[in-house]
Coordinates of C-alpha atoms in Angstrom, one line a residue:
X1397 CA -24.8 231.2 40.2
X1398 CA -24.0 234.3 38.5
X1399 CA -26.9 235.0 36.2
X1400 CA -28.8 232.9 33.7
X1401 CA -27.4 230.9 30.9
X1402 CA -30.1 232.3 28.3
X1403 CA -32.9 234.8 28.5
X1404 CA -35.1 233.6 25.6
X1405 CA -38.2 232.3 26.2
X1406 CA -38.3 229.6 23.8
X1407 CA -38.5 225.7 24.7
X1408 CA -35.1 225.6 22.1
X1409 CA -33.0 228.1 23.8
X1410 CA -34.1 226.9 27.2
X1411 CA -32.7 223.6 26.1
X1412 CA -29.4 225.3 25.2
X1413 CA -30.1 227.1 29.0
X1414 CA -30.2 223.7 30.3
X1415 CA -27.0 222.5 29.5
X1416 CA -25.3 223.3 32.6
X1417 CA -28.6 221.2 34.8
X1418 CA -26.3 218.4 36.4
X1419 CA -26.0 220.3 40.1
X1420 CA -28.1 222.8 41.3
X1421 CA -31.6 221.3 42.4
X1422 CA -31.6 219.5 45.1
X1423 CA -29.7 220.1 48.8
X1424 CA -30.5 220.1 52.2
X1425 CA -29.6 223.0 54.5
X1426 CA -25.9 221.8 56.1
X1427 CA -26.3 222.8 59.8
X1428 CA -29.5 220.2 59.9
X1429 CA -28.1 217.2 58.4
X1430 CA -25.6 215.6 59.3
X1431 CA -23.1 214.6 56.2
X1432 CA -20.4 212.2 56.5
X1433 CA -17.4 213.0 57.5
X1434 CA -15.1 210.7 55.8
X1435 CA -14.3 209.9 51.7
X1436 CA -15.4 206.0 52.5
X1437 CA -18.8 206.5 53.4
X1438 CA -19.7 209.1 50.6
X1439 CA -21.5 207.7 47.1
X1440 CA -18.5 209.5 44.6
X1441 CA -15.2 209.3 44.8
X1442 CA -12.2 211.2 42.7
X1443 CA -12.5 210.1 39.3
X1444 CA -16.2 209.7 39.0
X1445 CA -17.6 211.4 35.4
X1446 CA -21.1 211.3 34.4
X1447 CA -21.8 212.8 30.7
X1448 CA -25.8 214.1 30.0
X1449 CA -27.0 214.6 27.1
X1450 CA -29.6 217.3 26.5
X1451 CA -32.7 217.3 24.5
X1452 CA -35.8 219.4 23.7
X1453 CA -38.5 217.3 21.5
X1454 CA -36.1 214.6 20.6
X1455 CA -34.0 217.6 19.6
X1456 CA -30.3 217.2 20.7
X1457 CA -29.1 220.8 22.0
X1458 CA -26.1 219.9 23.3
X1459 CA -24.1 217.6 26.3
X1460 CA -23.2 218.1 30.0
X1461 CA -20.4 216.4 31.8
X1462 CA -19.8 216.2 35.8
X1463 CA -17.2 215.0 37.4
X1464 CA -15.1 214.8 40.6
X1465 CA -11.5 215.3 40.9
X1466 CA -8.7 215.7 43.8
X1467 CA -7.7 219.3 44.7
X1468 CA -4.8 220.4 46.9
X1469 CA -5.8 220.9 50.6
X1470 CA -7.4 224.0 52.1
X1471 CA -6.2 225.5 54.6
X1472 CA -5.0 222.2 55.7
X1473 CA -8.3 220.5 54.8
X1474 CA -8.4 218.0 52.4
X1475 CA -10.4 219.2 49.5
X1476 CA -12.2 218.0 46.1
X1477 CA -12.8 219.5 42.7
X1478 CA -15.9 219.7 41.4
X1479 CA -16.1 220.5 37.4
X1480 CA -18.8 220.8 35.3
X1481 CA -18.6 221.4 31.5
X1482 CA -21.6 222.0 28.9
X1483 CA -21.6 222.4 25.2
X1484 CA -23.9 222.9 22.6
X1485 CA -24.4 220.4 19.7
X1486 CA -22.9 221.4 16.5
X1487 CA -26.2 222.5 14.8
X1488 CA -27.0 224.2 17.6
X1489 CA -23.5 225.9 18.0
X1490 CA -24.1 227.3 13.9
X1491 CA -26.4 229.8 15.9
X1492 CA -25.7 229.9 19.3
X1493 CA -23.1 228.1 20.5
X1494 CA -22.2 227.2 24.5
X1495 CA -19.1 226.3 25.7
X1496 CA -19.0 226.9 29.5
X1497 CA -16.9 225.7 32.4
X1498 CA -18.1 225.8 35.9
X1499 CA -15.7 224.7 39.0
X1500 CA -15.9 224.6 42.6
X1501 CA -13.6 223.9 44.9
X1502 CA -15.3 222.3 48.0
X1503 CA -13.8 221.3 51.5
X1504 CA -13.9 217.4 51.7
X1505 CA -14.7 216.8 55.0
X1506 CA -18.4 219.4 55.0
X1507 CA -18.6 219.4 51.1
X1508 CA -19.4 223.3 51.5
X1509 CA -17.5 225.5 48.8
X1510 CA -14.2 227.7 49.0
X1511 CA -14.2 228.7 45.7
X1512 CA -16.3 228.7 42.8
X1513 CA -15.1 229.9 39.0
X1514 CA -17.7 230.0 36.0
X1515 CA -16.5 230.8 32.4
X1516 CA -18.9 231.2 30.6
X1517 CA -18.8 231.1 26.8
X1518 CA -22.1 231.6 25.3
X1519 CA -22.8 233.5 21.8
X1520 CA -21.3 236.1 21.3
X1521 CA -20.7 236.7 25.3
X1522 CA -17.6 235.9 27.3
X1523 CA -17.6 236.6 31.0
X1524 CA -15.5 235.1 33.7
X1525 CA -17.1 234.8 37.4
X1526 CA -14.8 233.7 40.5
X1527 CA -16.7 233.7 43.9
X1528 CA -14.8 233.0 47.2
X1529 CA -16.2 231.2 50.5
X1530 CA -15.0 232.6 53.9
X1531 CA -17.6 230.4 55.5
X1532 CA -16.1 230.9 58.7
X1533 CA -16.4 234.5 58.6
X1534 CA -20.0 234.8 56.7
X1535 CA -18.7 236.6 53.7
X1536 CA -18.3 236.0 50.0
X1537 CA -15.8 237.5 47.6
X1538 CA -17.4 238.0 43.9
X1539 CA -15.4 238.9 41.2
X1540 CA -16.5 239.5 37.6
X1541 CA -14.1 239.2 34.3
X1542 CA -10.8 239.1 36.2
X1543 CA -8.5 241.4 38.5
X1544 CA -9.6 244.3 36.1
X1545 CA -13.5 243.7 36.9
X1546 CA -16.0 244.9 39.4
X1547 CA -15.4 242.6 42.8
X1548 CA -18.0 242.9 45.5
X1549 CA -18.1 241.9 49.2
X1550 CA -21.3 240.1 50.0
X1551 CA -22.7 238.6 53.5
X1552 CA -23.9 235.3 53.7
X1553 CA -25.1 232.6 56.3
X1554 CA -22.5 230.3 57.6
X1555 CA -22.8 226.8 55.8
X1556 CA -24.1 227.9 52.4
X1557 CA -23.5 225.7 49.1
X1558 CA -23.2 227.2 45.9
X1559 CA -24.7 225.9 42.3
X1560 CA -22.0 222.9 42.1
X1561 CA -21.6 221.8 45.9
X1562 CA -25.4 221.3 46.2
X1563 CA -26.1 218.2 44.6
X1564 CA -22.9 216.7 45.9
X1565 CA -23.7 217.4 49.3
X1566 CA -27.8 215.8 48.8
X1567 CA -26.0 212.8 47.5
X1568 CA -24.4 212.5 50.6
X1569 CA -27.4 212.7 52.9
X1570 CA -28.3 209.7 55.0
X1571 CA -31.8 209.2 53.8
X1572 CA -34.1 210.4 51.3
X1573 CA -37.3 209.8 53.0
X1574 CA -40.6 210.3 50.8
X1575 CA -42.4 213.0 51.5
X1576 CA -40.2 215.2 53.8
X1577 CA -39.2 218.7 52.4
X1578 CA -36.5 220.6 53.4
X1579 CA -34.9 224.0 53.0
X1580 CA -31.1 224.7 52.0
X1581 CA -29.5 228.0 52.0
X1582 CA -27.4 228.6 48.7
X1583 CA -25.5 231.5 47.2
X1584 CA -26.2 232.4 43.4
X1585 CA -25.9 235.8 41.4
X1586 CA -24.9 238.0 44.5
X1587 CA -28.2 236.7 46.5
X1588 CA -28.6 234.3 49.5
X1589 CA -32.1 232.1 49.0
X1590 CA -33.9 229.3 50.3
X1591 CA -34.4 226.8 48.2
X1592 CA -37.3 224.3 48.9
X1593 CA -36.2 220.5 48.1
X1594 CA -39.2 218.0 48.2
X1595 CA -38.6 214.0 48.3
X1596 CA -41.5 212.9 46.0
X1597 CA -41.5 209.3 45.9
X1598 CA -39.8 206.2 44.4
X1599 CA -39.9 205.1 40.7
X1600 CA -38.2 202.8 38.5
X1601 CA -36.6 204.4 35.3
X1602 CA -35.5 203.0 32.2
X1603 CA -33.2 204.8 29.6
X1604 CA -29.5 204.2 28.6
X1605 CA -28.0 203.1 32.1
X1606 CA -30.7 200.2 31.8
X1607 CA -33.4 200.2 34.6
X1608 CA -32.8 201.0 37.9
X1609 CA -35.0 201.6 41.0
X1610 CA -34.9 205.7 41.5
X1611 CA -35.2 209.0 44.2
X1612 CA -37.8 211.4 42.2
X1613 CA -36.9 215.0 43.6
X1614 CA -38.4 217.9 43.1
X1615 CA -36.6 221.2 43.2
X1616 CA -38.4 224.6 44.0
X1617 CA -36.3 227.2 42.1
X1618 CA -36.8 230.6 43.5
X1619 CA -35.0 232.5 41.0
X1620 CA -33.2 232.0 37.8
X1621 CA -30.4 229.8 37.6
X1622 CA -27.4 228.9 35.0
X1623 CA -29.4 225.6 34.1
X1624 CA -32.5 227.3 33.7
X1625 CA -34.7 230.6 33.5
X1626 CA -37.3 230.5 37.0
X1627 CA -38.8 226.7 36.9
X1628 CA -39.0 223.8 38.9
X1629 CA -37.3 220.9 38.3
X1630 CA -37.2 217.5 38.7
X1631 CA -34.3 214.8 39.3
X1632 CA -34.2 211.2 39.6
X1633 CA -31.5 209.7 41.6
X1634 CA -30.7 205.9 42.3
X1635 CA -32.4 204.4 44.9
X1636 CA -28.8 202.9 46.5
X1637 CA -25.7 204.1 48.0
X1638 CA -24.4 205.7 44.9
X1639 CA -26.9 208.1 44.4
X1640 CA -26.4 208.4 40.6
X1641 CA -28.7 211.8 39.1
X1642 CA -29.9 209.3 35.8
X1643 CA -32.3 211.9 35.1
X1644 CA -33.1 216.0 35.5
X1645 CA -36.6 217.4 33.9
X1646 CA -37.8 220.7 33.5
X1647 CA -41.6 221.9 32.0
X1648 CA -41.4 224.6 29.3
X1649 CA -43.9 226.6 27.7
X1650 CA -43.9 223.9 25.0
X1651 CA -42.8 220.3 26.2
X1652 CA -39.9 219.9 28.8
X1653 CA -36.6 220.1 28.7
X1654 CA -34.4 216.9 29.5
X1655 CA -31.1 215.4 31.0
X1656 CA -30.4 211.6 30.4
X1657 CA -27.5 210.1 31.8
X1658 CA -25.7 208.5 28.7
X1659 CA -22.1 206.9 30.2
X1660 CA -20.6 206.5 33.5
X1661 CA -22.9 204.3 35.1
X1662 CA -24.5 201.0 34.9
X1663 CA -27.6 199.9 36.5
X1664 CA -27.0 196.7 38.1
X1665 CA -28.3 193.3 36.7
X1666 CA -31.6 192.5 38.1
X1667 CA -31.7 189.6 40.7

C-alpha cells in the first residue's frame, strides 16, 4: 500500500511491522479467474470478524482485526467494506505504539477496489493515505494527508486489487490446486507489480481455532508492504468453503514473525 509500516531491521519491530499481515499475500490476477458473481456462493459474508494476534519469540507485539461490513452501492453496484485494524500491545506501545486503520471499499459483484483509506498512526508519525479506483478507465487517484496534501494521478492495469481486496478475492477462487502458481497485478505505494502466489500443499494445523485441515500459500513479495519490509510470506487457509486465513508466517533475520487466528472461527468437530 502506501509505504512500509516500519523500517527497522529488527525481528521486534518487524513484529510491530506485521501487525497489519491479515490481506495482502495471496491473489490471483482477476481477468484469469473467474470469481463468483453473487454474495451466496462467496466464503464471507457482512459481519464476518477475525482478530490475530501477533507474536515474535512468544513475544506479544500487538493484535490485528479483519472484518467485512455492508457499504452503500457504487455507482449502482452493490458494494462491501473491507476494514482492517492493528494495534500494538501495551508494552510494546510504551515505545512504539501502532494504531492504524486501513479500509477499502470494494465492488461486490468483482471484489476489485473503489476506494482504499489507510490512517496510519505509528510512533510519533501520523499520515493519512486515500487511493481511488477508476478501474474502468485505468487510473488511480492517490492522495496523501488530506485535501491539503500532494495528490497524484497514476496509470494502472484494468482489474487490479489493492493490499485489502487481495485476500478477499483468493478466498473466493474456485480451487486452490497444489502446485499451480499464478500472478496478480496489485497496486501499492504508487507502483503497479506482479505478485507471484504459489499453492504449496495441504497441511493440518492446530492452534486456538482447534485443528483443521488447511491451504499452505506462499506469497512472493516483490517489494515492501504495510505488513512487512521485502519477505515472503506464508498463509494457511482452511481447506473448505470458508476459506478461513488461521495462520500468516514470515522468516526474519532472527526467528519469524507470526499471525494466529485467536476468535471468530471454529474448526469443526472431527467426524
Amino acid at each position: 500500500m502506501l509505504g512500509p509500516l516500519l523500517r527497522r531491521p529488527s525481528g521486534f519491530s518487524l513484529a510491530i511491522a506485521f501487525l497489519l499481515i491479515v490481506p495482502l499475500a495471496s491473489t490471483l490476477y482477476a481477468q484469469s479467474t473467474s470469481v463468483p458473481s453473487l454474495a451466496s456462493d462467496r466464503p464471507f459474508v457482512p459481519g464476518e470478524r477475525f482478530t490475530y494476534a501477533i507474536s515474535w519469540l512468544n513475544i506479544t507485539a500487538g493484535n490485528a482485526v479483519m472484518e467485512v461490513a455492508d457499504s452503500p452501492p457504487i455507482e449502482g453496484h452493490p458494494a462491501l467494506r473491507l476494514l482492517t485494524t492493528a494495534t500494538s500491545a501495551p508494552f510494546v506501545s510504551k515505545f512504539y505504539p501502532v494504531d492504524n486503520r486501513v479500509e477499502s471499499i470494494v465492488d461486490a459483484g468483482t471484489l476489485l477496489p473503489h476506494r482504499m483509506v489507510f490512517r496510519r498512526r505509528e510512533g510519533k508519525r501520523k499520515n493519512d493515505f486515500d487511493v481511488i479506483f477508476h478501474q474502468s478507465e485505468g487510473t488511480i487517484i492517490a492522495t496523501k494527508d488530506g485535501k491539503d496534501g500532494a495528490t497524484e494521478k497514476l496509470v494502472a492495469p484494468s482489474g487490479i486489487h489493492d493490499s485489502i481486496s487481495c485476500l478477499y478475492y483468493f478466498r473466493s477462487l474456485p480451487s486452490l490446486v497444489p502446485g499451480s502458481s499464478q500472478m496478480i497485478n496489485v497496486h501499492h505505494d504508487k507502483k503497479n507489480y506482479r505478485l507471484e502466489v504459489r499453492v504449496e500443499g495441504i497441511e493440518r494445523l492446530k492452534g486456538p481455532w482447534g485443528e483443521v485441515e488447511t491451504v499452505r500459500v506462499l506469497a512472493i513479495m516483490p517489494f515492501q508492504g504495510i505488513f512487512l519490509n521485502e519477505g515472503n510470506i506464508r498463509l494457511w487457509l482452511t481447506n473448505d468453503a470458508r476459506r478461513v486465513p488461521v495462520m500468516m508466517k514470515a522468516k526474519v533475520m532472527i526467528g519469524s514473525v507470526v499471525a494466529r487466528l485467536v476468535d471468530g472461527y471454529r474448526a469443526p468437530p472431527a467426524p
